[in-house]
mmCIF file of N, CA, C and O in Angstrom:
data_model
loop_
_atom_site.group_PDB
_atom_site.id
_atom_site.type_symbol
_atom_site.label_atom_id
_atom_site.label_comp_id
_atom_site.label_asym_id
_atom_site.label_seq_id
_atom_site.Cartn_x
_atom_site.Cartn_y
_atom_site.Cartn_z
ATOM 1 N N MET H 1 97.584 -67.256 71.217
ATOM 2 C CA MET H 1 98.165 -66.593 70.073
ATOM 3 C C MET H 1 97.077 -66.202 69.087
ATOM 4 O O MET H 1 96.012 -66.793 69.060
ATOM 5 N N ASP H 2 97.427 -65.260 68.266
ATOM 6 C CA ASP H 2 96.519 -64.810 67.224
ATOM 7 C C ASP H 2 96.299 -65.927 66.208
ATOM 8 O O ASP H 2 97.193 -66.716 65.936
ATOM 9 N N GLY H 3 95.103 -66.002 65.631
ATOM 10 C CA GLY H 3 94.775 -67.056 64.672
ATOM 11 C C GLY H 3 95.668 -67.055 63.450
ATOM 12 O O GLY H 3 96.041 -68.095 62.932
ATOM 13 N N TRP H 4 96.037 -65.862 62.953
ATOM 14 C CA TRP H 4 96.894 -65.750 61.767
ATOM 15 C C TRP H 4 98.275 -66.319 62.048
ATOM 16 O O TRP H 4 98.850 -67.017 61.217
ATOM 17 N N ILE H 5 98.808 -66.031 63.233
ATOM 18 C CA ILE H 5 100.140 -66.528 63.594
ATOM 19 C C ILE H 5 100.122 -68.053 63.675
ATOM 20 O O ILE H 5 101.030 -68.713 63.180
ATOM 21 N N MET H 6 99.097 -68.611 64.274
ATOM 22 C CA MET H 6 99.001 -70.067 64.374
ATOM 23 C C MET H 6 98.871 -70.689 62.983
ATOM 24 O O MET H 6 99.440 -71.732 62.707
ATOM 25 N N TYR H 7 98.123 -70.028 62.100
ATOM 26 C CA TYR H 7 97.964 -70.528 60.740
ATOM 27 C C TYR H 7 99.300 -70.542 60.015
ATOM 28 O O TYR H 7 99.615 -71.485 59.300
ATOM 29 N N MET H 8 100.119 -69.503 60.188
ATOM 30 C CA MET H 8 101.416 -69.436 59.527
ATOM 31 C C MET H 8 102.384 -70.488 60.078
ATOM 32 O O MET H 8 103.237 -70.978 59.365
ATOM 33 N N TYR H 9 102.263 -70.831 61.353
ATOM 34 C CA TYR H 9 103.126 -71.861 61.915
ATOM 35 C C TYR H 9 102.788 -73.245 61.341
ATOM 36 O O TYR H 9 103.643 -74.105 61.234
ATOM 37 N N GLU H 10 101.531 -73.454 60.968
ATOM 38 C CA GLU H 10 101.121 -74.748 60.444
ATOM 39 C C GLU H 10 101.520 -74.944 58.988
ATOM 40 O O GLU H 10 101.635 -76.071 58.530
ATOM 41 N N LYS H 11 101.699 -73.862 58.247
ATOM 42 C CA LYS H 11 102.043 -73.959 56.830
ATOM 43 C C LYS H 11 103.550 -74.098 56.658
ATOM 44 O O LYS H 11 104.324 -73.580 57.439
ATOM 45 N N LYS H 12 103.936 -74.807 55.607
ATOM 46 C CA LYS H 12 105.348 -74.948 55.279
ATOM 47 C C LYS H 12 105.552 -74.558 53.829
ATOM 48 O O LYS H 12 104.708 -74.810 52.984
ATOM 49 N N LEU H 13 106.689 -73.964 53.565
ATOM 50 C CA LEU H 13 107.035 -73.547 52.216
ATOM 51 C C LEU H 13 107.808 -74.683 51.544
ATOM 52 O O LEU H 13 108.805 -75.179 52.078
ATOM 53 N N TYR H 14 107.320 -75.109 50.384
ATOM 54 C CA TYR H 14 107.966 -76.189 49.655
ATOM 55 C C TYR H 14 107.744 -75.993 48.162
ATOM 56 O O TYR H 14 106.886 -75.225 47.751
ATOM 57 N N LYS H 15 108.524 -76.686 47.364
ATOM 58 C CA LYS H 15 108.346 -76.619 45.913
ATOM 59 C C LYS H 15 107.097 -77.404 45.535
ATOM 60 O O LYS H 15 106.839 -78.476 46.067
ATOM 61 N N SER H 16 106.356 -76.841 44.593
ATOM 62 C CA SER H 16 105.112 -77.474 44.156
ATOM 63 C C SER H 16 105.403 -78.696 43.297
ATOM 64 O O SER H 16 106.304 -78.692 42.467
ATOM 65 N N ARG H 17 104.618 -79.725 43.492
ATOM 66 C CA ARG H 17 104.723 -80.914 42.647
ATOM 67 C C ARG H 17 103.689 -80.861 41.526
ATOM 68 O O ARG H 17 103.808 -81.563 40.537
ATOM 69 N N LYS H 18 102.645 -80.015 41.685
ATOM 70 C CA LYS H 18 101.580 -79.922 40.683
ATOM 71 C C LYS H 18 101.842 -78.815 39.678
ATOM 72 O O LYS H 18 101.605 -78.991 38.499
ATOM 73 N N ASP H 19 102.293 -77.658 40.158
ATOM 74 C CA ASP H 19 102.427 -76.465 39.321
ATOM 75 C C ASP H 19 103.904 -76.187 39.077
ATOM 76 O O ASP H 19 104.505 -75.342 39.725
ATOM 77 N N ARG H 20 104.494 -76.925 38.147
ATOM 78 C CA ARG H 20 105.928 -76.819 37.879
ATOM 79 C C ARG H 20 106.160 -76.335 36.463
ATOM 80 O O ARG H 20 105.662 -76.930 35.534
ATOM 81 N N LYS H 21 106.919 -75.270 36.336
ATOM 82 C CA LYS H 21 107.357 -74.830 35.014
ATOM 83 C C LYS H 21 108.846 -75.121 34.865
ATOM 84 O O LYS H 21 109.271 -75.721 33.918
ATOM 85 N N ILE H 22 109.634 -74.685 35.836
ATOM 86 C CA ILE H 22 111.060 -74.989 35.808
ATOM 87 C C ILE H 22 111.383 -75.951 36.951
ATOM 88 O O ILE H 22 111.755 -77.084 36.724
ATOM 89 N N CYS H 23 111.208 -75.505 38.173
ATOM 90 C CA CYS H 23 111.499 -76.370 39.320
ATOM 91 C C CYS H 23 110.371 -76.406 40.343
ATOM 92 O O CYS H 23 110.477 -77.085 41.343
ATOM 93 N N GLY H 24 109.311 -75.640 40.134
ATOM 94 C CA GLY H 24 108.199 -75.624 41.072
ATOM 95 C C GLY H 24 108.315 -74.584 42.158
ATOM 96 O O GLY H 24 107.513 -74.568 43.097
ATOM 97 N N VAL H 25 109.305 -73.694 42.066
ATOM 98 C CA VAL H 25 109.520 -72.690 43.105
ATOM 99 C C VAL H 25 108.381 -71.671 43.115
ATOM 100 O O VAL H 25 107.804 -71.386 44.174
ATOM 101 N N CYS H 26 108.040 -71.113 41.966
ATOM 102 C CA CYS H 26 106.949 -70.131 41.894
ATOM 103 C C CYS H 26 105.628 -70.777 42.284
ATOM 104 O O CYS H 26 104.807 -70.152 42.963
ATOM 105 N N GLY H 27 105.409 -72.005 41.875
ATOM 106 C CA GLY H 27 104.200 -72.723 42.260
ATOM 107 C C GLY H 27 104.129 -72.952 43.758
ATOM 108 O O GLY H 27 103.057 -72.873 44.361
ATOM 109 N N GLY H 28 105.269 -73.216 44.370
ATOM 110 C CA GLY H 28 105.315 -73.394 45.826
ATOM 111 C C GLY H 28 104.984 -72.110 46.572
ATOM 112 O O GLY H 28 104.233 -72.124 47.550
ATOM 113 N N PHE H 29 105.539 -70.991 46.106
ATOM 114 C CA PHE H 29 105.195 -69.699 46.707
ATOM 115 C C PHE H 29 103.707 -69.415 46.554
ATOM 116 O O PHE H 29 103.058 -68.937 47.480
ATOM 117 N N ALA H 30 103.162 -69.691 45.385
ATOM 118 C CA ALA H 30 101.747 -69.436 45.121
ATOM 119 C C ALA H 30 100.857 -70.288 46.023
ATOM 120 O O ALA H 30 99.874 -69.790 46.572
ATOM 121 N N GLU H 31 101.193 -71.549 46.200
ATOM 122 C CA GLU H 31 100.415 -72.409 47.085
ATOM 123 C C GLU H 31 100.511 -71.923 48.526
ATOM 124 O O GLU H 31 99.535 -71.953 49.265
ATOM 125 N N PHE H 32 101.690 -71.470 48.939
ATOM 126 C CA PHE H 32 101.889 -70.992 50.305
ATOM 127 C C PHE H 32 101.031 -69.773 50.596
ATOM 128 O O PHE H 32 100.412 -69.673 51.646
ATOM 129 N N PHE H 33 100.990 -68.814 49.636
ATOM 130 C CA PHE H 33 100.251 -67.577 49.841
ATOM 131 C C PHE H 33 98.802 -67.670 49.368
ATOM 132 O O PHE H 33 98.025 -66.741 49.567
ATOM 133 N N GLY H 34 98.430 -68.758 48.727
ATOM 134 C CA GLY H 34 97.057 -68.963 48.303
ATOM 135 C C GLY H 34 96.641 -68.103 47.118
ATOM 136 O O GLY H 34 95.502 -67.659 47.050
ATOM 137 N N ILE H 35 97.576 -67.866 46.184
ATOM 138 C CA ILE H 35 97.269 -67.078 44.999
ATOM 139 C C ILE H 35 97.663 -67.865 43.764
ATOM 140 O O ILE H 35 98.302 -68.912 43.852
ATOM 141 N N ASP H 36 97.299 -67.337 42.611
ATOM 142 C CA ASP H 36 97.634 -67.993 41.347
ATOM 143 C C ASP H 36 99.134 -67.854 41.066
ATOM 144 O O ASP H 36 99.722 -66.794 41.280
ATOM 145 N N SER H 37 99.744 -68.902 40.574
ATOM 146 C CA SER H 37 101.187 -68.886 40.329
ATOM 147 C C SER H 37 101.587 -67.910 39.226
ATOM 148 O O SER H 37 102.733 -67.482 39.166
ATOM 149 N N THR H 38 100.642 -67.544 38.366
ATOM 150 C CA THR H 38 100.939 -66.574 37.308
ATOM 151 C C THR H 38 101.373 -65.241 37.906
ATOM 152 O O THR H 38 102.292 -64.600 37.405
ATOM 153 N N TRP H 39 100.715 -64.826 38.990
ATOM 154 C CA TRP H 39 101.077 -63.558 39.644
ATOM 155 C C TRP H 39 102.489 -63.614 40.220
ATOM 156 O O TRP H 39 103.245 -62.656 40.126
ATOM 157 N N ILE H 40 102.857 -64.734 40.791
ATOM 158 C CA ILE H 40 104.221 -64.884 41.332
ATOM 159 C C ILE H 40 105.236 -64.817 40.197
ATOM 160 O O ILE H 40 106.271 -64.162 40.313
ATOM 161 N N ARG H 41 104.937 -65.465 39.079
ATOM 162 C CA ARG H 41 105.862 -65.435 37.939
ATOM 163 C C ARG H 41 105.997 -64.031 37.366
ATOM 164 O O ARG H 41 107.103 -63.611 36.989
ATOM 165 N N ILE H 42 104.895 -63.294 37.298
ATOM 166 C CA ILE H 42 104.956 -61.909 36.806
ATOM 167 C C ILE H 42 105.801 -61.052 37.733
ATOM 168 O O ILE H 42 106.654 -60.284 37.274
ATOM 169 N N ILE H 43 105.595 -61.182 39.036
ATOM 170 C CA ILE H 43 106.399 -60.423 40.009
ATOM 171 C C ILE H 43 107.858 -60.826 39.904
ATOM 172 O O ILE H 43 108.761 -59.982 39.983
ATOM 173 N N TRP H 44 108.112 -62.127 39.733
ATOM 174 C CA TRP H 44 109.476 -62.660 39.633
ATOM 175 C C TRP H 44 110.221 -62.044 38.445
ATOM 176 O O TRP H 44 111.430 -61.864 38.480
ATOM 177 N N ILE H 45 109.495 -61.717 37.378
ATOM 178 C CA ILE H 45 110.107 -61.109 36.199
ATOM 179 C C ILE H 45 110.216 -59.592 36.339
ATOM 180 O O ILE H 45 111.261 -59.007 36.045
ATOM 181 N N ILE H 46 109.158 -58.943 36.811
ATOM 182 C CA ILE H 46 109.125 -57.477 36.863
ATOM 183 C C ILE H 46 110.049 -56.905 37.936
ATOM 184 O O ILE H 46 110.720 -55.905 37.702
ATOM 185 N N PHE H 47 110.093 -57.517 39.105
ATOM 186 C CA PHE H 47 110.877 -56.949 40.204
ATOM 187 C C PHE H 47 112.362 -56.786 39.871
ATOM 188 O O PHE H 47 112.899 -55.702 40.013
ATOM 189 N N PRO H 48 113.059 -57.812 39.409
ATOM 190 C CA PRO H 48 114.490 -57.603 39.077
ATOM 191 C C PRO H 48 114.712 -56.617 37.930
ATOM 192 O O PRO H 48 115.663 -55.853 37.948
ATOM 193 N N VAL H 49 113.809 -56.647 36.947
ATOM 194 C CA VAL H 49 113.953 -55.739 35.819
ATOM 195 C C VAL H 49 113.770 -54.290 36.272
ATOM 196 O O VAL H 49 114.474 -53.383 35.802
ATOM 197 N N SER H 50 112.860 -54.055 37.218
ATOM 198 C CA SER H 50 112.630 -52.688 37.697
ATOM 199 C C SER H 50 113.781 -52.194 38.570
ATOM 200 O O SER H 50 113.924 -50.985 38.763
ATOM 201 N N MET H 51 114.604 -53.078 39.085
ATOM 202 C CA MET H 51 115.745 -52.668 39.909
ATOM 203 C C MET H 51 116.975 -52.301 39.088
ATOM 204 O O MET H 51 117.916 -51.713 39.613
ATOM 205 N N VAL H 52 116.977 -52.638 37.818
ATOM 206 C CA VAL H 52 118.106 -52.319 36.944
ATOM 207 C C VAL H 52 118.064 -50.838 36.584
ATOM 208 O O VAL H 52 117.054 -50.311 36.155
ATOM 209 N N GLN H 53 119.191 -50.168 36.779
ATOM 210 C CA GLN H 53 119.280 -48.756 36.431
ATOM 211 C C GLN H 53 119.941 -48.623 35.073
ATOM 212 O O GLN H 53 120.990 -49.204 34.819
ATOM 213 N N VAL H 54 119.324 -47.858 34.216
ATOM 214 C CA VAL H 54 119.863 -47.628 32.891
ATOM 215 C C VAL H 54 120.655 -46.328 32.920
ATOM 216 O O VAL H 54 120.144 -45.292 33.317
ATOM 217 N N PHE H 55 121.907 -46.393 32.500
ATOM 218 C CA PHE H 55 122.765 -45.193 32.529
ATOM 219 C C PHE H 55 122.715 -44.481 31.225
ATOM 220 O O PHE H 55 122.775 -44.930 30.191
#
């Protein structure tokens, strides 16, 4: 198998115990993808707001 696929099979998605603001969900995503949790929180806020249509 490809190295990336094997790497993804070894990782598990879980809530962070270190980087918790509300429940650790954004921190868990950030740890899984190897990025700063601030970026996940910004995306978490911007994405739903950008989907709202103003009439």
